[in-house]
Amino acid sequence: MRRLSPRTVTFALLSAMLLVFTSVSHASSPALSIITPRNVQRGVENTITFNGARLADAEEILFYSPGFEVVELTPEAGKATAKVNIAADCRLGEHVAHVRCKSGLTEFRTFWVGPFPAAAEVEPNSSFEAPQKIELNTTVHGVVTNEDVDYYAVELKAGQRISAEIEAMRLGTTLFDPYIAIIDAKRFELSADDDTPLTKQDAVASAVAKEDGTYYVMVRESSYAGNGNCRYNLHVGTFPRPLAVYPAGGKIGDTVDVRFVGDPTGAIAQSVQLPTEPNDQFSLVPQDANGVAPSGNPFMLFEHGNSLETEPNESIAEACAAELPNAFNGIVQAEGDIDCFRFTAKKGQVFDIECFARRIRSPLDPVMNLYDGNGRSLVGNDDSRGPDSYFRYTFPADGEYVLRVTDHLKRGGDTFVYRVEFRPVKAQLSLGIPRVARYSQSRQQIYVPRGGKYATLISASRSNFGGDITIEGNQLPQGVTMHAPNMPANMSTMPVVFEAAADAPIAGGLMTFQGKHVDPATGIQGHFKNRADLVVAAPGQSLYVYKDVEQLAIAVVDELPYSLEIVQPKVPIVQSGEMALKVLIHRKEGFNEAITLQFPFRPPGIGTRSTVVVPAGATEAVYPLNAAGNAQIREWPIYVLGSANVNGTAWVSSQMATLSVAAPYVSFALERAACEQGQETQLYGKITHTTAFEGNAQIQLLGLPNLVTTTNLEFNKETEDFTFNIQTDKTSPAGKHTNVFCRITITENGEPIVFRTAATVLQIDKPLPPPPNAPPKPKPMPVAQAAPKPMPAPMPMAKPLSRLEKLRLAAKQRTEGAVPSGSEEE
Amino acid sequence: MTATKNTLRSLALFALVLMTAVTSAAELVEINVYPQNIDLTNSRDRQRLIVQARYADGITEDVTEQATITNGNAEVLRQDGYLFYPQGNGETMVNVEFQGKALQVAAKVQNFDVTPPVSFTLDVMPIFMKANCNTGSCHGAARGKDGFLLSLYGFNPNGDYNNITRDFSSRRINLAFPEDSLLMTKGAGIVPHTGGTRFRKGDELYETVHEWLRDGAVMDQGEIPTVTKVDIYPKGAVLNGEGAQQKISVRAYYSDGTDRDVTHLAYFSSNNDNSAIIEQDGIVTAQNRGEAFIMARFDTHTVGTHFIVLPKNLEFSWNELPENNYIDTHMHNKFKNLRIIPSELCTDEEFIRRVSLDVTGRLPTVDEYNAFLADTDPKKRDKLVDELLTRKEFVEIWVMKWAELLTIRTTNQISYKSMLLYYTWLQERIANNVPMNVMVQELLGSNGGTFANAATNYYQNETNTLKVAENVAQVFMGMRIQCAQCHNHPFDRWTMDDYYSFAAFFSQIGRKRGEDPREIIVFNSNSGEVRHPVGNRVMAPKFLGGDTPDLTGKDRRQVMANWLASDENPFFAQNLSNMIWAHFFGKGIIQEVDDVRISNPPVNKELLDALATNLTEYNYDFKKLVRDICTSRTYQLSTKTNETNEKDTTNFSHATLRRMRAEVLLDSITQVTTTSNKFPGLPSGARAVQIANGNTSTYFLTTFGRAKRETVCSCEVKMEPNLSQALHMLNGDTVNAKIAQGGLVTTRIGEEVPHAKIIEEIYIRCLTRKPTEKELTNLMELVSQEENKQQALEDVFWALLNSREFVFNH
């Protein structure tokens, strides 16, 4: 054979790749790595680039929140560029988007919407002497490279406020912990921040200019690190940047008076109309005549109103009055401050008592204690909810109680806001898709090929209740149907299959998933939640930034050149049994790629291989299943999921088939067998019939050691026992062979039901050595040898000697022949 | 054997008598009697007196045998030479007279008719130590010896009692025939004993044990008095020549107010057998010239006294030397005692190099060198010190040194950010001249997040309660108390009780994860105790060598920090002063600086005390102490020795050669070659001294022994020269590459500077001196022979950087 030169091989490969490119018009598994710029201004048209891979057939951007209108989308291989009109009332802060392509859906990524026009960072700006000049109320898009320091200069009039807020870690790109400082012309730091509870590792700074002049904002990584991925949005302007809002929650639909605190110009009072729908991510954006802050302060929406603390309430005796079911609100105002609330509760009331402090981004690390009216301590907690406190409490009697809140380190301050909500104990349900890879959004979206199927597992987490759950999907794209069996009470995952009609339009959207208790009277329901791990870093792969979404992205994608079909088995798989599940691969003309099959849903007790690879061109595969002895008996939905390279990984699933798990039709009791090497023995078994079957069934004896043979047996529904004749060899391994078992094959509906029995023991012993002084071998049939007749020859076979018995026998033999052997040794 | 020993002793005595005749030629100044009273409190009690004469030349002499000691009342006291026994209750005086000097000693006898039984704890236990039974190599080993276990140095009397009387029942003791007890027969060597004969039948140790056995070998009942203090006499001695002797007397004070002469029970040792040896009978014999610290150990107490041995009848005259400040005064006092004349002052060139390297970690620049040499102000050295102290490099040196003590480095638990914040915290404290006591109080009492209050990293660096306590003792008090974790410290005062009581201050450190995964919140958990491993007692927090404070409602660590870094703690200021001293002299007044113990006494206690007192008075502003040190004459001495101090390596009578620390050396090479370094996390051009992280290092720094800051031990910084260092200087990529990279020679050639001037500049840069004429001639000859002048001059540069004169601070 002629050896090909490397160049020839490369050329051949290239040609092959070109062929693939020309024959397949699209790419599967599009990916989105980052959306740039990281911040866009609302109220104007922005050009947003969705950077990733395999995006050439991008068709649509899916936004999770309103306010975005894509005017133009230009797809390219590595990116999709969109002109997006952003509504003037678009919510400020973090937003989420996917790119939908004809062939698939990307993962979701975040970007930020801000109120200010953008300016790009221009290096060099690394020294105080040569800063980059920017306008007030600007958002700078910058990068901190290694040991980089960025300076920006703005002009201020005396009395003007300057605020700076940075989005860096929050951008969820990399571990980038920024530090910012506002510096005056004499290099004095007016305000500097590394971390602040409001923005976690990100920083905010705010100061009031004492005189007209140039002021500087400095940005760096807090430990002078940095790299090309350390992007930031730096908002510099005259906007208010209070650190907390008080009270930090209110009744849904009410108008509440709130006070923003922590701004250098003092508190900012506002009256706010609250939304009428619950929203876990609600925040209030501070605003005054000088501008609007680039992000909001978290605000709780609650079913009930507020009770506000009145100082002094430092001790149980001085506790201020509060009323249930209101939420209690307060500020731990100074170092060592203690807040006490006195309230009345009724016997038997059970509440989840939640203190919200760090969860509403307050600096407070609360410690919450409950006392009875006499000051006797009942229950307390520090950190059950991260730094926040929580306990569930059943009030033992009607009467007065006192709730005490303080800081764990006895700190305090104007912004140490907290809120305690008494929530009745409620059943809670949430749905999700189990992760298939760590820190990845892989297969956390649904992409159904036209005329094909795609299945996923849905997981449910139930708290405070149990029971079966129905799963409902809403806003499915046109032409898509969903098959979702009920999730039994003992299960926390179930498969759901989506099927797109051959003529379903290529489209996509965000669907809501809902789970409900099968009994509608319970009113228990919950929705889907999906989390993307955005920044994971040391120590110990800690999750620094994540984003939760409550909708599931689904798309109908181009038809795929293959589909899968499970051949519905006609027999059950029985406990301790096995089954070869046949899968048909329907290939389009010309599609010969190898396909990897998975079996994602495994009913309890059913095991199988993680993957089965269907070789290129093959149209049939067998997925071997096995059932444990305690596999749960019932009918289960099953599916196989396949992936193949269709210029990128393309996923498809089979239909939802049924796997019936049944009890074995017969049960066997095997006895033990033993013999010496080279001898023959028998192994007896008894059969108990539980389910009748037709015809003859086969029994194979398996697990026999080397050079031990027997013949297969057959039995029918009337057979009650059987005997295997086992022939050993002189060289068969001696010892206890503990894994000898029967495999039974019963044929029903033309398909085999295969299962195995529990194992028994075959003991093979070495023949006893002849006594040392015994004659070499008894001579053939001397008359005198007739004496041992009462002991029939097959005895040892019928009752093999135990080790102890053998030792006794040996000892006996020794004593009988002791004199000569002992004297020999002398 | 005994006969020979006695003969030797008689000979020695004879020599002493002879010598007395000689010494008495100098004028007798005073006599001292030790102890200064006799207080006998039962019929077993006794007291010895020793009389010491001091002559005008500083020599002392044991004149106990020669002095006339008379008993004031034979009905109260019974006298046997210089030993006194009770004779009847009452008070009297004992008169001591020697060569016209007289003293009186008050004597008091009480409870003459009381004969207390032999106490296991008070009488028998000390015998095990005196007879060396319970040392680590004998029965005090962790598993005992030959099947018999005693607690190491007797830290557990109850356990020992149990092992003697209950373990192997009726084997070790025989109450019917006490003298047949194995305890007696083994100890007295009557039956084979691996440890040999420890006492002899008939001597006092034997008889005491025997009597205890005869009385039934009972354990003491009720409250047993504890030893509160032990005194050793005399309080120092200056012995005249080899063979001179001095008796030692040891007295113990008990918690019931009594005292006891325990000379026969104390275990004696000398820290320098080359100069003075001590026998177990308490007699010191002078050997070679030098100093020795004579120690006595009784109960858990070790006490010592300072001995100087001089050559016999040494001729010596002290010329009054100028004293710049109190440091010189204390030094000169000691030199007078030691008959040492300190070296001359170092030259201005040496001084500017030495002080620049020590204070700022940098070599003087050519301009600084010229300006200093040209200055004719007699106070120019003081001026230079003052100027150097204002530089930020001074701060950086001390930040580095503290960073080593506080083990500032990244670990699996401490992120880079945490480490940097911790370093910045330290830097701010030192740069802002925060008094050391305030800084240490802030550090040790810190609570909060490791980001929010970076001082709390101290408690994240080490999370083991006992280790934290050990580190605090070692860093801030200079004491290694580790030994006392398992047994009473054999060479120091620390008992296991002290150890666990001190550790109890650190038993309530709460740690929880902060919101940022990299942050840990350190807080006062208000719960958690330390238990004593013997008996599992909960130990109440007690200051090391101090009181048991009231801690109700307080943060234990804050109470401890407030005591530790205060005037109340005698060790804090002393330890800081010693650390600072060690930086400028290469070794501490107590060496190692973190090994303060009774058996490792300061070479000049008066000086150390004065430094500590001054530091306290300066409100712990260590900069002022540095000024005192650098402006003292002692610091400015030359390395050249004279006849009297050439063998002195401990008393700072001349300057010593000190290799530059790794960081300073690299910075100096970088400085003289006009190059720069780039270290992670620091801008280009930053100095090695400024590296925040103990884990950041380079091959150069590692080779020259930069501390990794893994432990608090002062031994982490390696100053010893080794082969890799020499090879790295010669062949490594630092020196040669930097010469080429800096291009100093090329620049000067380009500026058409004459070759001789270039050589001169290189000399000043590297060695802070001009070349000698001979050097210059030789080098010029070399340069003229070489065609490539740049190469030749760079070779000169290279040679200077590889010279010992460059690498050492001298």
Short mmCIF file of N, CA and C in Angstrom, two decimals, chain A residues 5 126 286 441 470 538 585 593 613 622 632 654 706:
data_model
loop_
_atom_site.label_atom_id
_atom_site.label_comp_id
_atom_site.label_asym_id
_atom_site.label_seq_id
_atom_site.Cartn_x
_atom_site.Cartn_y
_atom_site.Cartn_z
N SER A 5 1.05 10.96 1.76
CA SER A 5 1.76 12.04 2.45
C SER A 5 0.75 12.81 3.29
N SER A 126 -4.21 54.46 32.28
CA SER A 126 -3.80 53.73 33.49
C SER A 126 -3.13 54.61 34.53
N PRO A 286 -34.04 53.46 42.39
CA PRO A 286 -34.05 54.79 42.96
C PRO A 286 -33.90 55.86 41.87
N GLN A 441 -25.19 24.31 30.42
CA GLN A 441 -26.62 24.34 30.08
C GLN A 441 -26.94 23.31 29.01
N THR A 470 -49.10 15.95 37.93
CA THR A 470 -49.30 16.03 36.48
C THR A 470 -48.42 17.16 35.96
N ALA A 538 -12.57 28.82 42.53
CA ALA A 538 -12.07 28.38 43.84
C ALA A 538 -12.63 29.31 44.92
N ILE A 585 -33.30 2.40 13.67
CA ILE A 585 -32.81 3.70 13.24
C ILE A 585 -33.28 3.90 11.81
N GLU A 593 -23.95 8.41 9.42
CA GLU A 593 -23.14 8.66 10.62
C GLU A 593 -23.45 7.65 11.72
N VAL A 613 -23.48 2.52 21.08
CA VAL A 613 -23.12 3.20 19.83
C VAL A 613 -23.61 2.37 18.65
N VAL A 622 -29.49 -2.87 19.67
CA VAL A 622 -30.10 -3.52 20.83
C VAL A 622 -29.60 -2.80 22.07
N GLN A 632 -39.37 -2.06 40.54
CA GLN A 632 -40.76 -1.78 40.89
C GLN A 632 -41.70 -2.28 39.79
N SER A 654 -36.59 8.74 20.58
CA SER A 654 -37.59 7.80 20.07
C SER A 654 -38.96 8.23 20.58
N ASN A 706 -14.28 -23.84 35.63
CA ASN A 706 -13.63 -24.41 34.44
C ASN A 706 -13.70 -25.94 34.45
#
